[in-house]
Amino acid sequence: MSPVRTALPLALVAVLLVGCGGADDVDPSAPTAAGDPGPALEGTLTVFAAASLTEVVDELAEQMQEENPGLTVRASYAGSSDLAAQLQEGAPADVLATADERTMQAVVDAGLTAGEPEVFATNVLTLVTPPDDPAGVASLADAARDDVAVVVCAPQVPCGAATERVEEAAGVTLSPVSEEGSVTDVLGKVTSGEADAGLVYVTDARRAGDAVRVVDVPEAAAAVNRYPVATLADAASPEAAAAFVDLLAGPDGQELLADAGFGPPDGP
Amino acid sequence: MTADLAPGTRPSGRAGRPAVAGLPRWVLLPAAVGAALVVVPLLALALRAPWTRLPSLLTTPAAVDALLLSLRTAGTATVLCVLLGVPMALVLARSTWRGVRVLRALVLLPLVLPPVVGGIALLSAFGRRGLLGESLEVLGVEVAFSTTAVVLAQTFVALPFLVVSLDGALRTAGRRHEEVAAVLGARPTTVLRRVTLPLVLPGLVSGAVLSFARALGEFGATLTFAGSLQGTTRTLPLEVYLQRETDPDAAVALSLLLVAVAVLVVVAVRGRPAA
């Protein structure tokens, strides 16, 4: 914010020096966009983002709106495949960020993206149990015991596909009591104490805080989930869309992502 | 469905049925728009269905398991609804106590609750750490992740349909026949069995069929409360939701199957004389 503070008096001085006639030459938004090379962005930017990105995207949206007072950023959060389906049905959006490359590829194949998708973060699975760990789970192998009610994602959804890869890498076969359709549902079953253990993303475990106990799964490195982002062909504000992608992949976005538990784009 | 229930939700017995003739013409337009709102999406679903792949999509083990589980659990839930709902409706319809109106509103609650709220409520009661969960576990009843949980969820959401239908039928039928039977010396149980129940049988049947249909369509509470495992807790609506992730065609095919069953059920109810 310090560039803004110094830029504001400077701009005022410039206006005074040039005089009334020259005031038109000074971009009225220049002081607020001091850090930005281009002119301030205006209009409405619609971001479709995987539910796991909620906090990060909210934060970035707020930052963009502060820097560009004429810009309104709307974000729609849902499961990646819900978002892809909505776009294929013609929902208007400028940016899409999904939790896996398979879903993004479907949107790319449908010809809906403007540029190449760019991977901006990674995520890995971890094992969580209720805080009091009723079943005594210290490893993935423990979760495979008969007396442990373990819940995982169904193979059809990205976290379920990752679960299968982790099982393979660890040489462990889980017999889940439930295969949920979303990672949120897995987490819910663990935090409510219904399940003794569940496989969720590191970011979900981080967000759950004290509601869960985290068990490290070294084998999870075998199933890294890559998050791609792309601007969309029918974007109403292509410049704002590109600026958002830059922000997400840039230092500010990366810092927020790391805080939320995401790994860097090239893997954890 | 609400149209079927409407007579039961207010004491319409006194007012009688409104005449259909003599309606202003303009009523037809919004009525047609309303009908289109219901029919057009279903038509669109049918048009989108992969008809040639339908047989293979509906015979996968996952689809067959889901259908059989749905029919089994919805059937059990309907039996439970009848066993619990008939006494409830009798109490509601024949009670002279003024607080009964509040009670009637409470019974209706699952109809208006968002399904996920119902699921969370069920978890709070019957979950492993719920109000009754631990006692049940001591008794050896495992509700978590079991087919029992599915039946509980379905019964929870379907019960009001039976109670409301039957309550309406009972109050419309009035007590005259029962009083005559009682004066003639019949004991209360005999009156109930020989007079009351036969009199409201159409209402009972349509209530049971509606309960079955609602149980079959139950989704949110099951997902929240019971989980999703093929053959154990993954009912047809849950399978549709999951298939949508990878095979939208399969999801459409299964949706169509659910609609077909629902249509059969609704036609079965509409074919009966209104209570």
Coordinates of C-alpha atoms in Angstrom, one line a residue:
Chain A
M1 CA 0.0 0.0 0.0
S2 CA 3.0 2.4 0.4
P3 CA 3.3 3.0 -3.3
V4 CA -0.3 4.2 -3.2
R5 CA 0.4 6.5 -0.4
T6 CA 3.4 8.1 -2.1
A7 CA 1.7 8.1 -5.5
L8 CA -1.4 10.0 -4.3
P9 CA 0.4 13.3 -3.2
L10 CA 2.6 13.0 -6.3
A11 CA -0.3 12.9 -8.5
L12 CA -2.0 15.8 -6.8
V13 CA 1.2 17.8 -7.2
A14 CA 1.3 16.9 -10.9
V15 CA -2.3 18.1 -11.3
L16 CA -1.5 21.4 -9.6
L17 CA 1.7 21.9 -11.7
V18 CA 0.0 21.1 -15.0
G19 CA -2.9 23.3 -14.1
C20 CA -6.6 23.0 -14.8
G21 CA -6.2 22.6 -18.5
G22 CA -3.9 19.6 -18.2
A23 CA -6.0 17.8 -15.6
D24 CA -7.6 15.7 -18.3
D25 CA -4.2 14.2 -19.1
V26 CA -4.0 12.6 -15.7
D27 CA -5.8 9.3 -15.5
P28 CA -8.1 9.7 -12.5
S29 CA -7.5 6.1 -11.5
A30 CA -3.7 6.3 -11.8
P31 CA -3.1 6.8 -8.1
T32 CA -5.0 3.7 -7.1
A33 CA -3.5 1.5 -9.8
A34 CA 0.0 2.8 -9.0
G35 CA 1.4 -0.8 -8.8
D36 CA -0.3 -1.8 -12.1
P37 CA 1.3 -1.1 -15.4
G38 CA -2.1 -1.0 -17.3
P39 CA -5.1 1.2 -16.8
A40 CA -7.6 0.4 -14.0
L41 CA -10.0 -2.5 -14.8
E42 CA -13.7 -1.9 -14.9
G43 CA -16.9 -3.9 -15.3
T44 CA -17.7 -7.3 -13.8
L45 CA -15.3 -10.2 -13.5
T46 CA -16.9 -13.6 -13.0
V47 CA -14.6 -16.3 -11.5
F48 CA -15.7 -20.0 -11.4
A49 CA -13.5 -21.7 -8.9
A50 CA -13.3 -25.1 -7.2
A51 CA -14.9 -25.0 -3.7
S52 CA -11.4 -25.7 -2.1
L53 CA -10.2 -22.3 -3.4
T54 CA -12.9 -20.3 -1.7
E55 CA -10.8 -18.5 0.9
V56 CA -7.9 -17.8 -1.6
V57 CA -10.1 -16.5 -4.4
D58 CA -12.2 -14.4 -2.0
E59 CA -9.1 -12.8 -0.7
L60 CA -7.7 -12.1 -4.3
A61 CA -11.1 -10.8 -5.4
E62 CA -11.1 -8.3 -2.6
Q63 CA -7.6 -7.2 -3.4
M64 CA -8.5 -6.7 -7.1
Q65 CA -11.6 -4.7 -6.2
E66 CA -9.5 -2.4 -3.8
E67 CA -7.0 -1.8 -6.6
N68 CA -9.7 -1.3 -9.2
P69 CA -12.7 0.6 -7.7
G70 CA -14.6 0.3 -11.0
L71 CA -14.3 -3.5 -11.0
T72 CA -16.8 -5.9 -9.4
V73 CA -15.5 -9.5 -8.9
R74 CA -18.1 -12.2 -8.5
A75 CA -17.0 -15.7 -7.6
S76 CA -19.0 -18.9 -8.0
Y77 CA -17.8 -21.9 -6.0
A78 CA -18.8 -25.5 -6.5
G79 CA -17.3 -28.9 -7.3
S80 CA -15.1 -28.7 -10.4
S81 CA -17.4 -30.9 -12.5
D82 CA -20.4 -28.9 -11.5
L83 CA -18.6 -25.8 -12.8
A84 CA -17.5 -27.5 -16.0
A85 CA -21.1 -28.7 -16.6
Q86 CA -22.5 -25.2 -16.0
L87 CA -20.0 -23.7 -18.4
Q88 CA -20.9 -26.3 -21.0
E89 CA -24.6 -25.4 -20.6
G90 CA -23.7 -21.8 -21.4
A91 CA -23.1 -20.1 -18.0
P92 CA -21.3 -16.8 -18.5
A93 CA -17.9 -16.6 -16.8
D94 CA -14.4 -15.1 -17.4
V95 CA -12.1 -17.4 -15.5
L96 CA -12.3 -21.1 -14.5
A97 CA -10.0 -22.6 -11.8
T98 CA -10.6 -26.4 -11.2
A99 CA -9.2 -28.8 -8.7
D100 CA -8.0 -31.3 -11.3
E101 CA -6.8 -31.4 -14.9
R102 CA -9.3 -33.9 -16.1
T103 CA -12.2 -31.5 -15.5
M104 CA -10.3 -28.6 -17.1
Q105 CA -9.5 -30.8 -20.1
A106 CA -13.2 -31.4 -20.7
V107 CA -13.8 -27.6 -20.9
V108 CA -10.7 -27.1 -23.1
D109 CA -12.1 -29.9 -25.4
A110 CA -15.4 -28.1 -25.6
G111 CA -13.6 -25.1 -27.0
L112 CA -14.6 -22.9 -24.1
T113 CA -11.2 -21.7 -23.0
A114 CA -9.3 -18.7 -24.4
G115 CA -5.7 -19.6 -23.6
E116 CA -3.8 -22.7 -22.4
P117 CA -4.7 -23.7 -18.9
E118 CA -1.9 -22.9 -16.4
V119 CA -1.2 -25.0 -13.3
F120 CA -1.0 -22.7 -10.3
A121 CA -1.1 -25.0 -7.3
T122 CA -1.0 -28.6 -6.2
N123 CA -2.7 -30.5 -3.4
V124 CA -2.1 -33.9 -1.8
L125 CA -4.2 -36.2 0.3
T126 CA -3.8 -36.8 4.0
L127 CA -5.6 -39.0 6.6
V128 CA -7.8 -37.3 9.2
T129 CA -9.4 -38.7 12.3
P130 CA -11.7 -37.2 14.9
P131 CA -9.6 -35.3 17.5
D132 CA -9.8 -38.1 20.1
D133 CA -8.9 -40.7 17.4
P134 CA -11.3 -43.4 18.7
A135 CA -9.9 -46.2 16.5
G136 CA -6.2 -45.5 17.0
V137 CA -5.2 -44.7 13.5
A138 CA -1.5 -43.9 13.0
S139 CA -1.0 -44.8 9.4
L140 CA -2.7 -45.6 6.2
A141 CA -2.3 -49.3 7.0
D142 CA -4.2 -48.8 10.3
A143 CA -7.1 -47.2 8.3
A144 CA -7.3 -50.5 6.3
R145 CA -8.0 -52.5 9.5
D146 CA -11.4 -54.2 9.7
D147 CA -12.4 -52.4 12.9
V148 CA -11.8 -48.9 11.5
A149 CA -14.7 -47.2 9.7
V150 CA -12.9 -45.3 7.0
V151 CA -14.6 -43.0 4.5
V152 CA -13.1 -42.0 1.1
C153 CA -14.1 -40.2 -2.1
A154 CA -15.7 -42.3 -4.8
P155 CA -13.4 -43.1 -7.7
Q156 CA -15.5 -41.0 -10.0
V157 CA -14.5 -37.7 -8.3
P158 CA -10.9 -36.3 -8.4
C159 CA -10.2 -37.0 -4.7
G160 CA -11.3 -40.6 -5.2
A161 CA -9.1 -41.1 -8.2
A162 CA -6.2 -39.7 -6.1
T163 CA -7.2 -42.1 -3.2
E164 CA -6.9 -45.1 -5.6
R165 CA -3.4 -43.9 -6.6
V166 CA -2.3 -43.5 -3.0
E167 CA -3.6 -47.0 -2.1
E168 CA -1.7 -48.4 -5.0
A169 CA 1.5 -46.6 -4.0
A170 CA 1.2 -47.8 -0.4
G171 CA 0.2 -51.3 -1.3
V172 CA -2.8 -50.9 1.0
T173 CA -6.4 -51.8 0.2
L174 CA -9.0 -49.8 2.1
S175 CA -12.5 -51.2 2.6
P176 CA -14.5 -47.9 3.1
V177 CA -17.8 -47.9 4.8
S178 CA -18.8 -45.1 2.4
E179 CA -17.6 -43.6 -0.9
E180 CA -18.7 -40.0 -0.9
G181 CA -19.3 -37.8 -3.9
S182 CA -17.2 -34.9 -2.6
V183 CA -14.3 -34.4 -0.2
T184 CA -16.5 -32.1 1.9
D185 CA -18.8 -35.0 2.6
V186 CA -15.8 -37.2 3.7
L187 CA -14.6 -34.4 6.0
G188 CA -18.1 -34.0 7.4
K189 CA -18.3 -37.7 8.3
V190 CA -15.0 -37.5 10.2
T191 CA -15.7 -34.2 12.0
S192 CA -19.1 -35.4 13.1
G193 CA -17.5 -38.5 14.5
E194 CA -19.4 -40.9 12.3
A195 CA -16.2 -42.2 10.6
D196 CA -13.0 -43.2 12.4
A197 CA -10.8 -41.9 9.6
G198 CA -11.1 -40.3 6.2
L199 CA -8.8 -39.4 3.3
V200 CA -9.1 -35.7 2.4
Y201 CA -6.9 -33.0 0.9
V202 CA -4.2 -31.4 3.1
T203 CA -6.0 -28.1 2.5
D204 CA -9.3 -29.5 3.8
A205 CA -7.5 -30.8 6.9
R206 CA -5.9 -27.4 7.4
R207 CA -9.3 -25.6 7.1
A208 CA -10.9 -28.0 9.6
G209 CA -8.4 -27.0 12.2
D210 CA -9.0 -28.5 15.6
A211 CA -12.0 -30.5 14.4
V212 CA -9.7 -33.2 13.1
R213 CA -6.4 -34.8 13.9
V214 CA -4.0 -35.2 10.9
V215 CA -2.1 -38.4 10.2
D216 CA 0.7 -38.0 7.7
V217 CA 0.6 -40.3 4.6
P218 CA 4.0 -40.3 3.0
E219 CA 2.6 -42.3 0.1
A220 CA 0.3 -39.4 -0.8
A221 CA 3.1 -37.8 -2.8
A222 CA 2.3 -40.5 -5.4
A223 CA -1.0 -38.8 -6.1
V224 CA -0.4 -35.1 -6.5
N225 CA -3.5 -33.2 -7.7
R226 CA -2.7 -30.3 -10.0
Y227 CA -5.0 -27.2 -10.1
P228 CA -5.2 -25.5 -13.5
V229 CA -6.7 -22.0 -14.2
A230 CA -7.8 -20.7 -17.7
T231 CA -9.4 -17.6 -19.1
L232 CA -12.6 -18.4 -21.0
A233 CA -13.3 -17.7 -24.7
D234 CA -16.5 -15.8 -24.0
A235 CA -15.1 -13.7 -21.2
A236 CA -16.9 -10.4 -20.9
S237 CA -13.8 -8.7 -19.4
P238 CA -10.8 -10.5 -21.0
E239 CA -8.3 -8.0 -19.5
A240 CA -9.7 -8.5 -16.0
A241 CA -9.6 -12.2 -16.5
A242 CA -6.0 -12.2 -17.5
A243 CA -5.2 -9.9 -14.6
F244 CA -6.8 -12.4 -12.2
V245 CA -4.9 -15.3 -13.6
D246 CA -1.6 -13.3 -13.2
L247 CA -2.6 -12.5 -9.6
L248 CA -3.4 -16.1 -8.8
A249 CA -0.1 -17.4 -10.3
G250 CA 1.9 -14.4 -9.0
P251 CA 3.5 -13.9 -5.6
D252 CA 0.4 -12.7 -3.8
G253 CA -1.7 -15.6 -5.0
Q254 CA 1.1 -18.1 -4.2
E255 CA 1.5 -16.8 -0.7
L256 CA -2.2 -17.1 0.0
L257 CA -2.3 -20.6 -1.5
A258 CA 0.7 -21.7 0.6
D259 CA -1.1 -20.4 3.7
A260 CA -4.1 -22.5 2.8
G261 CA -1.9 -25.6 2.6
F262 CA -1.5 -25.9 -1.2
G263 CA 1.8 -26.9 -2.7
P264 CA 3.6 -24.9 -5.4
P265 CA 2.6 -25.6 -9.1
D266 CA 5.7 -27.8 -9.7
G267 CA 4.7 -30.2 -6.8
P268 CA 5.1 -30.2 -3.1
Chain B
M1 CA -48.3 -33.4 -5.1
T2 CA -49.2 -30.4 -3.0
A3 CA -52.5 -30.1 -4.9
D4 CA -53.3 -33.6 -3.6
L5 CA -52.5 -32.6 -0.1
A6 CA -54.3 -29.3 -0.1
P7 CA -57.7 -30.5 0.9
G8 CA -56.1 -32.1 4.0
T9 CA -54.3 -29.1 5.2
R10 CA -57.4 -27.0 5.9
P11 CA -60.8 -28.1 7.1
S12 CA -62.4 -28.0 3.6
G13 CA -65.1 -30.4 4.6
R14 CA -67.4 -27.6 5.6
A15 CA -66.9 -25.5 2.5
G16 CA -67.2 -28.3 0.0
R17 CA -65.5 -28.4 -3.3
P18 CA -65.3 -25.2 -5.3
A19 CA -67.1 -25.4 -8.6
V20 CA -64.9 -25.8 -11.6
A21 CA -67.4 -24.3 -14.0
G22 CA -67.7 -20.5 -13.9
L23 CA -64.0 -19.8 -13.6
P24 CA -62.8 -16.7 -15.3
R25 CA -61.0 -17.5 -18.5
W26 CA -57.7 -15.7 -17.6
V27 CA -57.0 -18.3 -15.0
L28 CA -56.2 -20.7 -17.8
L29 CA -53.1 -18.8 -18.9
P30 CA -51.1 -18.9 -15.6
A31 CA -52.3 -22.5 -15.1
A32 CA -50.9 -23.4 -18.5
V33 CA -47.6 -21.7 -17.7
G34 CA -47.4 -23.6 -14.4
A35 CA -48.1 -26.9 -16.1
A36 CA -45.4 -26.1 -18.7
L37 CA -42.9 -25.4 -15.9
V38 CA -43.4 -28.9 -14.6
V39 CA -43.7 -30.7 -17.9
V40 CA -41.1 -29.0 -20.1
P41 CA -38.0 -30.0 -18.0
L42 CA -39.1 -33.6 -17.9
L43 CA -39.7 -33.5 -21.6
A44 CA -36.3 -32.1 -22.1
L45 CA -34.8 -34.9 -20.0
A46 CA -36.5 -37.5 -22.2
L47 CA -35.3 -35.8 -25.3
R48 CA -31.7 -35.7 -24.1
A49 CA -31.7 -39.4 -23.0
P50 CA -29.3 -41.7 -24.8
W51 CA -32.2 -44.0 -25.8
T52 CA -30.0 -46.5 -27.8
R53 CA -27.6 -46.9 -24.9
L54 CA -30.4 -47.0 -22.3
P55 CA -30.5 -50.8 -21.9
S56 CA -26.8 -51.1 -21.3
L57 CA -26.7 -48.0 -19.0
L58 CA -29.6 -49.3 -16.9
T59 CA -28.2 -52.8 -16.5
T60 CA -24.7 -52.0 -15.1
P61 CA -24.2 -53.7 -11.7
A62 CA -24.0 -50.2 -10.0
A63 CA -27.4 -49.2 -11.6
V64 CA -29.1 -52.5 -10.7
D65 CA -27.7 -52.4 -7.1
A66 CA -28.9 -48.8 -6.7
L67 CA -32.4 -49.5 -8.1
L68 CA -32.9 -52.6 -5.9
L69 CA -31.6 -50.9 -2.8
S70 CA -33.9 -47.9 -3.5
L71 CA -37.0 -50.2 -4.0
R72 CA -36.1 -52.2 -0.9
T73 CA -35.5 -49.2 1.4
A74 CA -38.4 -47.1 0.1
G75 CA -40.7 -50.2 0.6
T76 CA -39.5 -50.6 4.2
A77 CA -39.8 -46.9 4.8
T78 CA -43.4 -47.0 3.5
V79 CA -44.3 -49.9 5.9
L80 CA -42.8 -47.9 8.8
C81 CA -44.8 -44.8 7.6
V82 CA -48.0 -46.7 7.7
L83 CA -47.2 -48.3 11.1
L84 CA -46.3 -45.0 12.7
G85 CA -48.3 -42.6 10.6
V86 CA -51.8 -44.1 10.9
P87 CA -51.8 -43.8 14.7
M88 CA -50.4 -40.3 14.4
A89 CA -53.1 -39.2 11.9
L90 CA -55.8 -40.8 14.2
V91 CA -54.5 -38.8 17.2
L92 CA -54.3 -35.6 15.1
A93 CA -57.7 -35.9 13.5
R94 CA -59.7 -37.1 16.5
S95 CA -58.1 -34.9 19.2
T96 CA -60.2 -32.1 20.7
W97 CA -57.2 -30.6 22.4
R98 CA -56.4 -27.1 21.1
G99 CA -52.6 -27.6 21.0
V100 CA -53.1 -30.2 18.2
R101 CA -52.6 -27.4 15.6
V102 CA -49.1 -26.9 16.8
L103 CA -48.5 -30.7 16.7
R104 CA -49.9 -30.8 13.2
A105 CA -47.4 -28.1 12.1
L106 CA -44.5 -30.0 13.7
V107 CA -45.4 -33.2 11.9
L108 CA -45.3 -31.2 8.6
L109 CA -41.8 -29.9 9.3
P110 CA -39.8 -32.5 7.4
L111 CA -41.8 -31.5 4.3
V112 CA -40.4 -28.0 4.3
L113 CA -36.9 -28.6 5.8
P114 CA -34.0 -28.6 3.4
P115 CA -32.9 -32.2 3.1
V116 CA -29.4 -31.5 4.3
V117 CA -30.9 -30.0 7.5
G118 CA -32.9 -33.2 7.9
G119 CA -29.7 -35.2 7.5
I120 CA -27.9 -33.1 10.2
A121 CA -30.8 -33.5 12.5
L122 CA -30.8 -37.2 12.0
L123 CA -27.1 -37.3 12.7
S124 CA -27.6 -35.4 15.9
A125 CA -30.1 -38.0 17.0
F126 CA -29.0 -41.3 15.6
G127 CA -25.3 -40.7 14.7
R128 CA -22.6 -42.5 16.6
R129 CA -22.1 -39.5 18.8
G130 CA -25.7 -38.4 18.6
L131 CA -28.3 -38.2 21.3
L132 CA -29.5 -41.8 21.0
G133 CA -26.6 -43.2 19.0
E134 CA -24.5 -44.4 21.9
S135 CA -27.5 -46.1 23.6
L136 CA -28.3 -47.8 20.2
E137 CA -24.7 -48.9 19.9
V138 CA -24.8 -50.4 23.4
L139 CA -27.9 -52.3 22.2
G140 CA -25.9 -53.6 19.3
V141 CA -27.7 -51.5 16.7
E142 CA -25.2 -49.9 14.3
V143 CA -26.9 -47.1 12.4
A144 CA -23.9 -45.3 10.9
F145 CA -23.3 -46.2 7.2
S146 CA -25.9 -48.9 7.2
T147 CA -29.0 -49.5 5.2
T148 CA -30.9 -48.9 8.4
A149 CA -29.8 -45.3 8.2
V150 CA -31.2 -45.0 4.7
V151 CA -34.6 -46.3 5.8
L152 CA -34.5 -43.9 8.8
A153 CA -33.8 -40.9 6.5
Q154 CA -36.5 -41.9 4.0
T155 CA -39.1 -42.5 6.8
F156 CA -38.2 -39.1 8.3
V157 CA -39.0 -37.3 5.1
A158 CA -41.9 -39.5 3.9
L159 CA -43.9 -39.7 7.1
P160 CA -45.7 -36.3 6.7
F161 CA -47.1 -37.3 3.4
L162 CA -49.0 -40.2 5.0
V163 CA -50.0 -38.4 8.1
V164 CA -51.3 -35.3 6.1
S165 CA -53.3 -37.4 3.6
L166 CA -54.8 -39.6 6.2
D167 CA -55.5 -36.8 8.7
G168 CA -57.4 -34.9 5.9
A169 CA -59.3 -38.0 5.0
L170 CA -60.3 -38.7 8.6
R171 CA -61.5 -35.2 9.2
T172 CA -63.4 -35.1 6.0
A173 CA -65.1 -38.4 6.8
G174 CA -66.3 -37.0 10.1
R175 CA -67.3 -39.1 13.2
R176 CA -70.9 -40.0 12.4
H177 CA -70.4 -43.6 11.5
E178 CA -68.0 -44.1 14.4
E179 CA -70.5 -42.7 16.8
V180 CA -73.3 -44.9 15.5
A181 CA -71.1 -48.0 15.8
A182 CA -70.1 -47.0 19.3
V183 CA -73.8 -46.5 20.3
L184 CA -74.5 -50.0 18.9
G185 CA -71.9 -51.3 21.4
A186 CA -68.8 -51.7 19.3
R187 CA -65.5 -51.4 21.3
P188 CA -63.0 -48.7 20.2
T189 CA -60.7 -51.1 18.5
T190 CA -63.5 -52.7 16.6
V191 CA -64.8 -49.3 15.5
L192 CA -61.3 -48.4 14.3
R193 CA -60.9 -51.7 12.4
R194 CA -64.4 -52.2 11.0
V195 CA -65.6 -48.6 10.5
T196 CA -62.9 -45.9 10.5
L197 CA -60.1 -47.6 8.5
P198 CA -62.3 -48.9 5.7
L199 CA -63.9 -45.5 5.4
V200 CA -60.5 -43.7 4.9
L201 CA -58.9 -46.5 2.9
P202 CA -58.5 -44.4 -0.3
G203 CA -56.8 -41.7 1.7
L204 CA -54.5 -44.2 3.4
V205 CA -53.5 -45.8 0.1
S206 CA -52.8 -42.5 -1.6
G207 CA -50.8 -41.4 1.4
A208 CA -48.8 -44.6 1.4
V209 CA -48.1 -44.3 -2.3
L210 CA -47.0 -40.7 -1.9
S211 CA -44.7 -41.7 1.0
F212 CA -43.2 -44.4 -1.2
A213 CA -42.5 -41.9 -4.0
R214 CA -41.0 -39.4 -1.6
A215 CA -38.8 -42.1 0.0
L216 CA -37.6 -43.2 -3.5
G217 CA -36.6 -39.6 -4.3
E218 CA -34.8 -39.0 -1.0
F219 CA -31.3 -37.6 -1.5
G220 CA -30.0 -35.0 0.8
A221 CA -30.7 -36.5 4.1
T222 CA -29.4 -39.9 2.9
L223 CA -26.1 -38.4 1.7
T224 CA -25.6 -36.4 4.9
F225 CA -26.7 -39.1 7.3
A226 CA -26.2 -42.5 5.7
G227 CA -23.2 -42.2 3.4
S228 CA -22.8 -43.7 -0.1
L229 CA -21.7 -47.3 -0.7
Q230 CA -22.8 -49.4 -3.6
G231 CA -25.4 -52.0 -2.5
T232 CA -25.5 -50.7 1.1
T233 CA -26.4 -47.0 1.2
R234 CA -26.1 -45.8 -2.4
T235 CA -29.7 -45.4 -3.5
L236 CA -30.7 -44.4 -7.1
P237 CA -30.6 -40.6 -6.5
L238 CA -27.1 -40.9 -5.0
E239 CA -26.0 -43.0 -8.0
V240 CA -27.4 -40.4 -10.4
Y241 CA -25.4 -37.7 -8.5
L242 CA -22.2 -39.7 -8.7
Q243 CA -22.5 -40.8 -12.3
R244 CA -23.0 -37.2 -13.3
E245 CA -19.2 -36.7 -12.5
T246 CA -18.0 -39.1 -15.1
D247 CA -20.9 -40.2 -17.4
P248 CA -23.6 -37.6 -17.8
D249 CA -25.4 -39.9 -20.2
A250 CA -25.7 -42.6 -17.5
A251 CA -27.0 -39.9 -15.0
V252 CA -29.7 -38.9 -17.5
A253 CA -30.6 -42.5 -18.1
L254 CA -31.0 -43.2 -14.4
S255 CA -32.9 -40.0 -13.9
L256 CA -35.3 -41.1 -16.5
L257 CA -35.8 -44.4 -14.7
L258 CA -36.6 -42.5 -11.5
V259 CA -39.0 -40.3 -13.3
A260 CA -40.7 -43.3 -14.8
V261 CA -41.2 -44.9 -11.4
A262 CA -42.4 -41.6 -10.0
V263 CA -44.9 -41.2 -12.9
L264 CA -46.2 -44.7 -12.3
V265 CA -46.7 -43.9 -8.6
V266 CA -48.4 -40.6 -9.1
V267 CA -50.7 -42.1 -11.8
A268 CA -51.6 -44.8 -9.2
V269 CA -52.6 -42.1 -6.8
R270 CA -54.4 -39.9 -9.3
G271 CA -56.4 -42.9 -10.4
R272 CA -58.1 -43.2 -7.0
P273 CA -61.0 -41.1 -5.8
A274 CA -59.9 -38.1 -3.8
A275 CA -60.2 -38.4 -0.1

